[in-house]
Short mmCIF file of C-alpha atoms in Angstrom, two decimals:
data_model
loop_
_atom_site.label_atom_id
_atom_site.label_comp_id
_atom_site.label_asym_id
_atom_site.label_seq_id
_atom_site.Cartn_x
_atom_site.Cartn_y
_atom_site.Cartn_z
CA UNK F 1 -5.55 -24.78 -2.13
CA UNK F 2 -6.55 -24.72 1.74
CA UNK F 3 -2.95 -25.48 2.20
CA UNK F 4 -1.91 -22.49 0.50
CA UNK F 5 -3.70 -20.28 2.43
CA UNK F 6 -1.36 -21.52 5.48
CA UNK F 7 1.19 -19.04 4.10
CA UNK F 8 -1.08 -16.05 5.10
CA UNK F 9 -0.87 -17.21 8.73
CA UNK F 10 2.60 -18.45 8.87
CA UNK F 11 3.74 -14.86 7.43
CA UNK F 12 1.49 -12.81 10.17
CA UNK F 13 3.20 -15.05 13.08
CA UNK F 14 6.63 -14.78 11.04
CA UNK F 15 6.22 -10.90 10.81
CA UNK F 16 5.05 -10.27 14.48
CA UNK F 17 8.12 -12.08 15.59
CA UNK F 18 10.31 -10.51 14.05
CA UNK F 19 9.46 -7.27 14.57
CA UNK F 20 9.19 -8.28 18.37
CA UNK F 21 12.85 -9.83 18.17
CA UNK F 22 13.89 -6.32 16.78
CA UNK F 23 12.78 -5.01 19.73
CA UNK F 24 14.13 -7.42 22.02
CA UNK F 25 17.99 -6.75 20.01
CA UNK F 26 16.77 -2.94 20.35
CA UNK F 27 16.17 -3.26 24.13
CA UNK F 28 19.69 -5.11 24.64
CA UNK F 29 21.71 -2.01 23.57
CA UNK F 30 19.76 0.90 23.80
CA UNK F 31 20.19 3.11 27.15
CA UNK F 32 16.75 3.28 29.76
CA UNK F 33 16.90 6.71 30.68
CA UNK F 34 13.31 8.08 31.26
CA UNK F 35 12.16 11.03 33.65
CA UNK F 36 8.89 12.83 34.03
CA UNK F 37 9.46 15.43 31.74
CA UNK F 38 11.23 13.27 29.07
CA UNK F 39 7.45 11.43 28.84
CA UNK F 40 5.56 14.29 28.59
CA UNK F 41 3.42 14.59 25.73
CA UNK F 42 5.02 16.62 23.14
CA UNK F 43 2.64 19.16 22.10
CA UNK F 44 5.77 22.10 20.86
CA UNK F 45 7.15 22.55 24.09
CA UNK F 46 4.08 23.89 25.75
CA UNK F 47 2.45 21.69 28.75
CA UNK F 48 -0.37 19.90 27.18
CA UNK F 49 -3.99 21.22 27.97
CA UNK F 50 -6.12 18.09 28.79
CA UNK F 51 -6.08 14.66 27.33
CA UNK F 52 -6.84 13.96 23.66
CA UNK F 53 -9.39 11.09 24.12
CA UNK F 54 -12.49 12.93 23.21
CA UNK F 55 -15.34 12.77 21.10
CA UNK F 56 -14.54 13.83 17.31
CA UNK F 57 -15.82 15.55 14.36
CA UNK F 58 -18.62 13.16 12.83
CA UNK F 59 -17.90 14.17 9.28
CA UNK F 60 -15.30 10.94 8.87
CA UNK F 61 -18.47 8.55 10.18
CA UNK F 62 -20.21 10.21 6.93
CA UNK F 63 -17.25 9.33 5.13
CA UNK F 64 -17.23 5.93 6.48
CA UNK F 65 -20.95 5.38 5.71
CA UNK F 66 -20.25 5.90 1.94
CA UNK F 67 -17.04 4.00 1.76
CA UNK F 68 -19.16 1.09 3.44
CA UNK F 69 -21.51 1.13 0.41
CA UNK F 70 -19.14 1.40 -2.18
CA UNK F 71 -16.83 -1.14 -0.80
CA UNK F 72 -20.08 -3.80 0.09
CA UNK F 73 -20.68 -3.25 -4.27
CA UNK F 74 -16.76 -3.84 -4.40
CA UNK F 75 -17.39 -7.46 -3.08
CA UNK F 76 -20.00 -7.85 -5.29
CA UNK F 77 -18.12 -6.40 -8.10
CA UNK F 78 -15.30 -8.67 -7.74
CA UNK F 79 -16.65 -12.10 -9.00
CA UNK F 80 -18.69 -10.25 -11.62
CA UNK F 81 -15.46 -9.14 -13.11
CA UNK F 82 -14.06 -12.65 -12.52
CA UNK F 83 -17.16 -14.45 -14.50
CA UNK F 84 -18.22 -11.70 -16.62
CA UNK F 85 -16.88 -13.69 -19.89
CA UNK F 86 -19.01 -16.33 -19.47
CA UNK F 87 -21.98 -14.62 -18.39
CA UNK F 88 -22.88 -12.17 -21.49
CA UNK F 89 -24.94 -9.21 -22.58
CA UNK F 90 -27.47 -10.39 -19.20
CA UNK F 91 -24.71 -9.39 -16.88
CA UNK F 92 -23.23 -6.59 -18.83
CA UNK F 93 -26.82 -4.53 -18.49
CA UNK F 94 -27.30 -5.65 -15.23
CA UNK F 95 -24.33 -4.37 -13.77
CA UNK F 96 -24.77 -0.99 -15.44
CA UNK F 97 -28.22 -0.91 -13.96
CA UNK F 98 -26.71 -1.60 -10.34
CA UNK F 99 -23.91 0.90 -11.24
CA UNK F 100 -26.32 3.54 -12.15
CA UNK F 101 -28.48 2.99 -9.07
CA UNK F 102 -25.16 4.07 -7.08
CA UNK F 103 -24.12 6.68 -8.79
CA UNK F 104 -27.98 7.98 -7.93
CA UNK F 105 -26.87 7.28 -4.65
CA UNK F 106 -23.52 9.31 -4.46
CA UNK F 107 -24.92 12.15 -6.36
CA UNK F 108 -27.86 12.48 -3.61
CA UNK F 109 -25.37 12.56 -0.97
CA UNK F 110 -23.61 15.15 -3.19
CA UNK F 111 -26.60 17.18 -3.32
CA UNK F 112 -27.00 16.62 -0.12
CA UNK F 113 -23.87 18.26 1.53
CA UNK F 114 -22.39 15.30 3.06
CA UNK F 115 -19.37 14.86 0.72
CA UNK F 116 -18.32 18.76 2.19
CA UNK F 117 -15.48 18.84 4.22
CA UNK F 118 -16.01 21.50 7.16
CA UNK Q 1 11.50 -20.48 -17.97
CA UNK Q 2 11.69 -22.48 -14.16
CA UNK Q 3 9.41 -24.81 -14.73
CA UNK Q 4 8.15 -25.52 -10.96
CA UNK Q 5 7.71 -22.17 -8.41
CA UNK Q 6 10.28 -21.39 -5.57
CA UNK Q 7 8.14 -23.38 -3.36
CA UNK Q 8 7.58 -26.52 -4.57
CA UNK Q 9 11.35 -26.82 -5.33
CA UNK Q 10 11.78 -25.74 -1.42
CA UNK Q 11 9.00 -28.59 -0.36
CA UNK Q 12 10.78 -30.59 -2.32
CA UNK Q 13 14.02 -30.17 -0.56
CA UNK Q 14 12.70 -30.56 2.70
CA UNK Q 15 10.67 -33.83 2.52
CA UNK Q 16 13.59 -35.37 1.79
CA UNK Q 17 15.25 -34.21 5.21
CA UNK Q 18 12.11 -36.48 6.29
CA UNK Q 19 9.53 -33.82 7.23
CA UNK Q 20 6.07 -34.02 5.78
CA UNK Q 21 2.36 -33.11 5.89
CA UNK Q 22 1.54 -29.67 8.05
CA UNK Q 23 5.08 -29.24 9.02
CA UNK Q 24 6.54 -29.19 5.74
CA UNK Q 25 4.10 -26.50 4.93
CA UNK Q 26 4.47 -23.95 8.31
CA UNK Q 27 8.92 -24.97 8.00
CA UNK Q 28 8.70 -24.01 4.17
CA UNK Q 29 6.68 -20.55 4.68
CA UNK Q 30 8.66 -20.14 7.25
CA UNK Q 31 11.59 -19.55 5.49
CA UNK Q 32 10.16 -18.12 2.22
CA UNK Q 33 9.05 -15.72 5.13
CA UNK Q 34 12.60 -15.05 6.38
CA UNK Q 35 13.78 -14.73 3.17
CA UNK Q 36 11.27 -12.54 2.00
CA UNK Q 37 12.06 -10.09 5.01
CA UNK Q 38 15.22 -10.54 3.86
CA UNK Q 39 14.40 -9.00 0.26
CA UNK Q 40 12.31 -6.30 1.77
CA UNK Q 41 15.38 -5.01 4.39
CA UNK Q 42 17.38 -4.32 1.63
CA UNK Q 43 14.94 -3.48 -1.12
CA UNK Q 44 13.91 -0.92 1.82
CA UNK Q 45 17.60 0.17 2.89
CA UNK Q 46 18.03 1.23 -1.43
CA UNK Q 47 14.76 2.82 -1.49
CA UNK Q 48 15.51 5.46 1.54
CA UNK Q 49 19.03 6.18 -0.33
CA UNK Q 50 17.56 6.43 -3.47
CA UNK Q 51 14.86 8.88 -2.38
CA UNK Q 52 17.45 10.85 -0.55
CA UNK Q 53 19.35 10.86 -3.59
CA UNK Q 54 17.25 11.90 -5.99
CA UNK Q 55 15.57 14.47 -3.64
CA UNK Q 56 18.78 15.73 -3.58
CA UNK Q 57 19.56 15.87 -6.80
CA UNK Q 58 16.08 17.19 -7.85
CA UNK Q 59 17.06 20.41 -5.81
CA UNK Q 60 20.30 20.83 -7.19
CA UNK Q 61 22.05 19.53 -4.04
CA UNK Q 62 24.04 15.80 -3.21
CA UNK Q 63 22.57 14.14 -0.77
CA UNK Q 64 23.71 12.05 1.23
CA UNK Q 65 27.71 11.83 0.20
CA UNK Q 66 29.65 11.20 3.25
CA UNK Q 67 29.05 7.29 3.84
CA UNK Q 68 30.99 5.31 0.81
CA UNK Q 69 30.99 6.12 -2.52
CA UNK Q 70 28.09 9.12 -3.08
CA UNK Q 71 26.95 7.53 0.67
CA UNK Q 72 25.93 4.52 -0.28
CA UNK Q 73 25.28 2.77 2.93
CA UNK Q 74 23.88 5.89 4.93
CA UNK Q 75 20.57 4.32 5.12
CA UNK Q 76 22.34 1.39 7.26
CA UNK Q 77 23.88 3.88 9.54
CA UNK Q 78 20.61 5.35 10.13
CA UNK Q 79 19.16 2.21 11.18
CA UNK Q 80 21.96 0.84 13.09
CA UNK Q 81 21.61 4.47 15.12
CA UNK Q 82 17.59 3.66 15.23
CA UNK Q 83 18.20 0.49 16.94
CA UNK Q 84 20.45 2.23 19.66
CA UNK Q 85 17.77 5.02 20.35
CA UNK Q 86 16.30 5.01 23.46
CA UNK Q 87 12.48 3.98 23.74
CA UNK Q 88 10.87 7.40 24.65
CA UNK Q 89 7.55 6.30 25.86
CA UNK Q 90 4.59 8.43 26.68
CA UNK Q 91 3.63 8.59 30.34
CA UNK Q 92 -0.26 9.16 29.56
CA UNK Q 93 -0.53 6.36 26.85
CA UNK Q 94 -2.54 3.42 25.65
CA UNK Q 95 0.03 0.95 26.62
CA UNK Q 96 -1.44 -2.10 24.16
CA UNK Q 97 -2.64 -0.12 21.53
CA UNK Q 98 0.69 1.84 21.76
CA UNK Q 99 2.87 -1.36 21.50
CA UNK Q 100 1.39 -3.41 18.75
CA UNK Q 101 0.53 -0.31 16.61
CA UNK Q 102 3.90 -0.60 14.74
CA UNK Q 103 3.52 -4.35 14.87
CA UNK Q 104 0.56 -3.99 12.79
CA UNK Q 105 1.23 -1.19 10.26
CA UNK Q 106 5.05 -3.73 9.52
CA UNK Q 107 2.48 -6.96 9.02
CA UNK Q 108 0.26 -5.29 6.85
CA UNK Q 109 3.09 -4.66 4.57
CA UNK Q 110 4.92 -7.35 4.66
CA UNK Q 111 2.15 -9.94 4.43
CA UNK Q 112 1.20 -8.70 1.08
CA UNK Q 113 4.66 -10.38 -0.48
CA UNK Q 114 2.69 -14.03 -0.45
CA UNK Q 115 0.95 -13.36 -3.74
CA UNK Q 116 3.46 -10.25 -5.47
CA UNK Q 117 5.61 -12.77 -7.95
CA UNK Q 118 8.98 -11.29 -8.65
CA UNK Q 119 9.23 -13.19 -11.19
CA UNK Q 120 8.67 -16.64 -12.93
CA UNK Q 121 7.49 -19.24 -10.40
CA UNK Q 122 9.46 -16.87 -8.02
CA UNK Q 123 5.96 -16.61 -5.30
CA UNK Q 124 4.95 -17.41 -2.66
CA UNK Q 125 1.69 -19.02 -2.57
CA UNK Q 126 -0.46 -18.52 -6.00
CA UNK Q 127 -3.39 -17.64 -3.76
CA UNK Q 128 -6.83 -17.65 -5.88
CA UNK Q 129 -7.94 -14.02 -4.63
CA UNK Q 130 -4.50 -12.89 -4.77
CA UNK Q 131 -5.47 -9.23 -5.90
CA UNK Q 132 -8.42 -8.91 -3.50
CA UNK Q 133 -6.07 -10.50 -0.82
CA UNK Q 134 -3.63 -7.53 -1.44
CA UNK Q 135 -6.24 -5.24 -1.12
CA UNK Q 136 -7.23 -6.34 2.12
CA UNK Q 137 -4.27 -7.02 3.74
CA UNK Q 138 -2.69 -3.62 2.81
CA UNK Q 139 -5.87 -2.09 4.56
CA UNK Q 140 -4.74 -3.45 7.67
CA UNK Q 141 -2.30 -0.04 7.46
CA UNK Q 142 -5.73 2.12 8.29
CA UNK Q 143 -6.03 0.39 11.49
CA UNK Q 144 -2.10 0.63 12.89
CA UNK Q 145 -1.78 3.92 11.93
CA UNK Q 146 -5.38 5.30 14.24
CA UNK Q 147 -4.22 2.70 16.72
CA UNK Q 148 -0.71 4.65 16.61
CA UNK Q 149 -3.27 8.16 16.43
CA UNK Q 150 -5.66 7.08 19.37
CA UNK Q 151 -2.86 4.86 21.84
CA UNK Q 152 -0.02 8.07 21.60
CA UNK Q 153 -2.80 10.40 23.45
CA UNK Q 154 -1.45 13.12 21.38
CA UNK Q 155 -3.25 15.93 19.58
CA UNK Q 156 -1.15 16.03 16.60
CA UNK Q 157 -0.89 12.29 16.33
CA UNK Q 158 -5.06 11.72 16.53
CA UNK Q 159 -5.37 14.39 13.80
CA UNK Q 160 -2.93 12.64 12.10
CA UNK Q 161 -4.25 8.95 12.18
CA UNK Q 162 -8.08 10.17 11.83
CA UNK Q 163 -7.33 12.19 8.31
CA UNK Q 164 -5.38 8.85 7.19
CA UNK Q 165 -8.51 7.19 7.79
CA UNK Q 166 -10.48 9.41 6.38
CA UNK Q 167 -8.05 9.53 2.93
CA UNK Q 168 -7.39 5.70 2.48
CA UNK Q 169 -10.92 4.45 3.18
CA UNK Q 170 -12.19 6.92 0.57
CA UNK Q 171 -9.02 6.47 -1.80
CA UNK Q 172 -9.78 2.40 -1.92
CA UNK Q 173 -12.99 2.91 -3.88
CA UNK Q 174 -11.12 4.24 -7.32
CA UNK Q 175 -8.56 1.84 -6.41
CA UNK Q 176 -10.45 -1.01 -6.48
CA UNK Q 177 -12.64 -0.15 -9.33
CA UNK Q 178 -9.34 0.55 -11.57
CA UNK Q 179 -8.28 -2.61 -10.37
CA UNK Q 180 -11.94 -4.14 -11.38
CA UNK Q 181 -10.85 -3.15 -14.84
CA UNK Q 182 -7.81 -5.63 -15.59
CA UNK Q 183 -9.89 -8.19 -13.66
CA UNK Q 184 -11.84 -7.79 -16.26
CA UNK Q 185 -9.60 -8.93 -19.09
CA UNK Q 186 -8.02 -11.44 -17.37
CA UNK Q 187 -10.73 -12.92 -15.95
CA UNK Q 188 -8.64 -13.97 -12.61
CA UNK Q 189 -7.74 -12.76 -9.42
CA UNK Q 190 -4.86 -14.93 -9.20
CA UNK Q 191 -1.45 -12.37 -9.23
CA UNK Q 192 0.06 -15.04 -11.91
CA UNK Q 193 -2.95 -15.70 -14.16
CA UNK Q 194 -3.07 -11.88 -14.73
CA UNK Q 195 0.89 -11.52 -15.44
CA UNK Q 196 0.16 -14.36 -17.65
CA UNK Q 197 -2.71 -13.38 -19.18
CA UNK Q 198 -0.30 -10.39 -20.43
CA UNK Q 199 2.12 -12.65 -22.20
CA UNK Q 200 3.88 -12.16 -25.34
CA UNK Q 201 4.06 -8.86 -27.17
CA UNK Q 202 4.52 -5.95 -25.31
CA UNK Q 203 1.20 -4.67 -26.79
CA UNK Q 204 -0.28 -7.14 -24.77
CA UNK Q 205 0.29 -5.53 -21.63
CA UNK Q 206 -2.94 -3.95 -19.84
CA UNK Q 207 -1.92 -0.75 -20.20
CA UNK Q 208 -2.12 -1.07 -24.28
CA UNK Q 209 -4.72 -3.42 -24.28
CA UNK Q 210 -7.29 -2.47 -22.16
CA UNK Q 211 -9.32 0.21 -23.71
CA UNK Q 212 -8.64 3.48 -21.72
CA UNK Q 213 -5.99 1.14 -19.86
CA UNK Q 214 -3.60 4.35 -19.67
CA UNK Q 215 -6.61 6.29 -17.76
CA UNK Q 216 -7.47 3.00 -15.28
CA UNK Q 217 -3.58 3.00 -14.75
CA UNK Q 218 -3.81 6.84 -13.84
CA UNK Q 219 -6.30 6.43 -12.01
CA UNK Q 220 -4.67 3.56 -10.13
CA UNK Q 221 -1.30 5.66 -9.61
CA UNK Q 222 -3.32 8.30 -7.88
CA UNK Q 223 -5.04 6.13 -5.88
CA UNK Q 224 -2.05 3.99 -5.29
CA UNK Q 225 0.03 7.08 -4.00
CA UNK Q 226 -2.57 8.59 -1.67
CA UNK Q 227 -2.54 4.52 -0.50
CA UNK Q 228 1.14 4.85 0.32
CA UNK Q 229 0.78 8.16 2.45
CA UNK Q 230 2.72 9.99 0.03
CA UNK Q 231 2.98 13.58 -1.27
CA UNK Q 232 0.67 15.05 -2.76
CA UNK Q 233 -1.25 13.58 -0.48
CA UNK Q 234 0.67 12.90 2.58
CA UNK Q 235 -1.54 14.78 5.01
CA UNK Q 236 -1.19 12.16 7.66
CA UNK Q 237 2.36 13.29 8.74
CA UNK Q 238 2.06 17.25 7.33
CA UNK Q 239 5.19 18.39 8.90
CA UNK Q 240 3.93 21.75 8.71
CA UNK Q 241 0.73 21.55 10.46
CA UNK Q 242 1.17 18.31 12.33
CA UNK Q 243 4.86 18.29 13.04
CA UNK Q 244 5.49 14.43 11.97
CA UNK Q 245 1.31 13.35 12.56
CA UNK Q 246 0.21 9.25 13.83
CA UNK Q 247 4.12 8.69 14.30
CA UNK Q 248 5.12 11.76 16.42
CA UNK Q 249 5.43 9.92 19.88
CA UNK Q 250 7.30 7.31 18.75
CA UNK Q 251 11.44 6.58 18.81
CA UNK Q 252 13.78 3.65 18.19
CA UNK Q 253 13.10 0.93 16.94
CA UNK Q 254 9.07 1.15 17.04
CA UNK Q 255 9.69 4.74 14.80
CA UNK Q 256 11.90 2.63 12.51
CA UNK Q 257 8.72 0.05 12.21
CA UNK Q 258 6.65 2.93 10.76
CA UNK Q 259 9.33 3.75 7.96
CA UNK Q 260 10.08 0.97 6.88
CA UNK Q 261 6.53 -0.31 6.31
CA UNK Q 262 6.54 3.24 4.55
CA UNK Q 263 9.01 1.98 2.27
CA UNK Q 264 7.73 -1.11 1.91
CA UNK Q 265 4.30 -0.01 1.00
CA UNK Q 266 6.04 2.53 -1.79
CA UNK Q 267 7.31 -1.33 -3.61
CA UNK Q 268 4.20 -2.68 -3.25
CA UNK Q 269 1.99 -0.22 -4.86
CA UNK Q 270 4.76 0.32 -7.60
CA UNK Q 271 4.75 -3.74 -7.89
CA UNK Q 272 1.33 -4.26 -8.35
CA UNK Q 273 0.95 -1.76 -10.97
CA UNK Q 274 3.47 -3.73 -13.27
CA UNK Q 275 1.52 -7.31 -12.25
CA UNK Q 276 -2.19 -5.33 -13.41
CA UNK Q 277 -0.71 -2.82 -16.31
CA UNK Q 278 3.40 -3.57 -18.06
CA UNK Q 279 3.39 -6.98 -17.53
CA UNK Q 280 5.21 -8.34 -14.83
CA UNK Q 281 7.98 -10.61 -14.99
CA UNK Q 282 6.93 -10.76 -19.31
CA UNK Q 283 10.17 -9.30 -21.45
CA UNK Q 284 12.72 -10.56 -23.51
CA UNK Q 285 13.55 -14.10 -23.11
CA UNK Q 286 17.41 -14.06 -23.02
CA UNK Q 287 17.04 -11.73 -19.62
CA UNK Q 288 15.70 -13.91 -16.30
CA UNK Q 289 12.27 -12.64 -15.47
CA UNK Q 290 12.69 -11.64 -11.94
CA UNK Q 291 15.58 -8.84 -13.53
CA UNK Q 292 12.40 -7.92 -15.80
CA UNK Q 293 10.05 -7.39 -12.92
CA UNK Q 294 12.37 -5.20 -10.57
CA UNK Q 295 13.82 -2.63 -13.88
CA UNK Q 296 9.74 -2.43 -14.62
CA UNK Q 297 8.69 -1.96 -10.33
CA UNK Q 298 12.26 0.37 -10.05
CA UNK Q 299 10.47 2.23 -12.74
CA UNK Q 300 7.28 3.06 -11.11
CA UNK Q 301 9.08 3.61 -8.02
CA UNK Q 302 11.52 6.63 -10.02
CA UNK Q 303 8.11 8.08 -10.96
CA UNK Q 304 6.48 8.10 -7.61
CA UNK Q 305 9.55 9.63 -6.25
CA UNK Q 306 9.66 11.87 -8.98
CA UNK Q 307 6.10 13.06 -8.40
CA UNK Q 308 6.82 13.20 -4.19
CA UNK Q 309 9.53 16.00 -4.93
CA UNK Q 310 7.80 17.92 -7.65
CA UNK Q 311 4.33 18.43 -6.37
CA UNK Q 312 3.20 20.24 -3.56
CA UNK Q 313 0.88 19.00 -0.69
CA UNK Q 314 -2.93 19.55 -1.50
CA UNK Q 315 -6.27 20.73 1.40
CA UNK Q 316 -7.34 18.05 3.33
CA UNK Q 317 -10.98 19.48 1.82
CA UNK Q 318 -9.39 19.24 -1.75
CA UNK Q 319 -8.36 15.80 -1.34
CA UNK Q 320 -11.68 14.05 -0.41
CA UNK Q 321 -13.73 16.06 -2.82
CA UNK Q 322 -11.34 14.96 -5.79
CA UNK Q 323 -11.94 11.35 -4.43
CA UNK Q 324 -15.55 11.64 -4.34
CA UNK Q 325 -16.51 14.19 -6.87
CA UNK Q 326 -13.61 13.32 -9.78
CA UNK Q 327 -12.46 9.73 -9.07
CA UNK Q 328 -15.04 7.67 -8.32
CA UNK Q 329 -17.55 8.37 -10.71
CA UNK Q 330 -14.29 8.53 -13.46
CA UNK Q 331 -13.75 5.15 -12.53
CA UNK Q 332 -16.86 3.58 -12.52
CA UNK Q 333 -17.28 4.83 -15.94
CA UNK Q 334 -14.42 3.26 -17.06
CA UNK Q 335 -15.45 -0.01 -16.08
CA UNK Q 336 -18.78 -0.15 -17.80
CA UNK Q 337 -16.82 1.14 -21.19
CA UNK Q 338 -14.24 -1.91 -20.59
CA UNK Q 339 -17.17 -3.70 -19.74
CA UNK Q 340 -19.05 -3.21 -23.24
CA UNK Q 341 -15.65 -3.26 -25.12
CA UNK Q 342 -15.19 -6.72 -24.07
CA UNK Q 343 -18.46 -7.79 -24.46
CA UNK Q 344 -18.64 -6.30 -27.98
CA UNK Q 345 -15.20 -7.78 -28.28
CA UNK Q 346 -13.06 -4.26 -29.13
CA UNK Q 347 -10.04 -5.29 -28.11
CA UNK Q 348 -7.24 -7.08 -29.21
CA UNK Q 349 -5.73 -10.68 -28.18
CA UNK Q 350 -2.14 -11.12 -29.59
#
């Protein structure tokens, strides 16, 4: 089994070089023709006011808080799923329970606000 | 039926050209891996024509016509012009985060072909999580596309690659939780134990069997398209509003990256909801299983197309609260029904 899980590295290395040897055949043929104005950011033709690095709107770190819950009960969801056959009416109730406790959660953050997009 | 998979025959084939142990591994993936891209080029090459065609066609138009017959190899002009485009790069960028952003968003769709079986024995590795490996290396797109956002240094592009973010992360949850709901049945996250697990009858396919298996399988579609970036919920490249979004600063080669991941991404989502809900490679027996598997995925793919031309784009506001509000709790109540149907036993097993 360990063995299999070679393949996920051997396609990651695989993928990044060929991608990079697309490149390489890309830089061979291509013309290198750059000037000031040619790497301006393109922001519609007008000249760019300031940089874009700057602090964002927090409502996608609310976002981001919720999907971390949900997706933490994902994991644990997964080999419930997987085992649930064997396990019976003891894991059937339990995972309703656990379900219901998070749906308690996402309607208080509903009640809340924070699933408002501003 | 083959009786051993595409890789052990391969193994096979090598050791006796003398190699063996770790080498024969790394040398066999190797090429599967070649081959694979292989697959994907072309699978990717139809897909753009095929889009273009029916897009066309949808709007009472040709398409593309000029190339060979009804211009069939258009989409390998384009590319051949891609790869002669000069690299436009952006004085004020990230220079790493820049480079390897298009890197990342092609390996996150292409390393998701280890555990998608086109057919019998025709896979990769038979990985154990399979489904959950999918899942997570698919993800990997969230990450290239605000690395493309964040290194461009771009207004449009940031906009672009923080919405994405903000739409996949919260599309995954009813994605995963319709997926939850064939694990279910089959009791495996294994890619082949759940095509097998759908064996025989057609009735046995998840969609039939599963009870509410045509809502999870909605569910999934929704979730699936919104995955792939697509219309109606393609707000990450809103021409409109964001001119072309993450991928505005790029050209060449790096641009053609970006699509055909895009492409790419479109097969996988419309391959993995044969292997959960029609099946997968499981048909007639006098047609090979791998022709079985790409009619079914081509299938999908018509209807996802279908659904890109037909529908307008929805509010970025309108878009999370449907994930939040409608989909997730939908979804988790469909898998505590499946849950008691299966326990009660209210299903059947052909």
């Amino acid at each position: 089994m360990v063995a299999e899980y070679l393949s996920v590295l051997v396609f990651i290395f695989a993928g990044i070089g060929i991608v990079l040897f697309t490149f390489l055949l890309s830089k061979l043929i291509r013309p290198h023709n750059p000037y000031p104005k040619k790497n301006a950011n393109y922001e519609c033709a007008e000249e760019p006011v300031g940089s874009s690095w700057f602090k964002f709107n927090n409502r996608f770190y609310i976002f981001a808080l919720i999907f971390v819950i949900f997706d933490v009960e994902a994991i644990f969801l997964f080999p419930w799923a997987v085992a649930f056959g064997e396990l019976g009416l003891y894991a059937l109730i339990e995972m309703i329970i656990f379900i219901l406790i998070l749906f308690f959660g996402l309607f208080y953050a509903w009640r809340k606000g924070a699933l408002k997009w501003v | 039926m083959i009786a051993v998979g595409i890789t052990v025959a391969l193994k096979e084939i090598l050791a006796s050209f003398g190699l063996s142990g770790g080498l024969l591994s790394v040398v066999t993936y190797a090429i599967l891996a070649s081959a694979t891209f292989g697959l994907l080029s072309v699978l990717a090459l139809f897909l753009v024509w095929w889009e273009r065609k029916i897009a066309g066609h949808m709007q009472q138009r040709f398409g593309p016509m000029r190339n060979g017959w009804h211009g069939w190899y258009q989409t390998l002009v384009d590319g051949l012009k891609l790869l002669q485009k000069e690299d436009v790069r952006v004085a004020t960028r990230d220079k790493v985060v820049f480079f390897w952003a298009p890197v990342m968003c092609f390996i996150a769709a292409f390393a998701a072909y280890i555990v998608i079986p086109f057919g019998d024995g025709l896979i990769v590795a038979d990985l154990n999580i399979g489904i959950l490996y999918i899942m997570a290396i698919t993800t990997f797109t969230v990450i290239s596309l605000l690395m493309a956002g964040w290194g461009s240094n771009n207004k449009y592009a940031l906009l672009g690659g923080m919405r994405s973010a903000a739409q996949v992360v919260s599309y995954e949850v009813p994605m995963v939780a319709s997926i939850l709901v064939v694990v279910l049945y089959a009791g495996s996250l294994s890619t082949v134990d759940i095509v097998n697990s759908q064996a025989g009858n057609f009735l046995n396919w998840n969609i039939f069997r599963v009870p509410y298996g045509p809502l999870a399988f909605l569910t999934y579609l929704v979730a699936a398209i919104a995955e792939a970036n697509r219309t109606p919920f393609d707000l990450a490249e809103a021409e409109q509003e964001l001119v072309a979004g993450f991928n505005i600063e790029y050209s060449g080669m790096k641009f053609a990256m970006f699509f055909l991941a895009e492409f790419i991404n479109l097969f996988t989502v419309s391959a993995i909801a044969v292997i959960l809900f029609f099946g997968g490679w499981h048909g007639f027996e006098f047609i090979p299983s791998f022709v079985w598997f790409f009619l079914k995925t081509f299938a999908v793919v018509f209807l996802l197309i279908m659904i890109r031309w037909t529908y307008p784009r929805m509010r970025v506001d309108q878009l999370m609260e449907f994930a939040w509000k409608f989909l997730v709790p939908l979804t988790f109540l469909n898998i505590i029904i499946a849950a008691i149907f299966k326990h009660f036993g209210w299903y059947w097993e052909l």
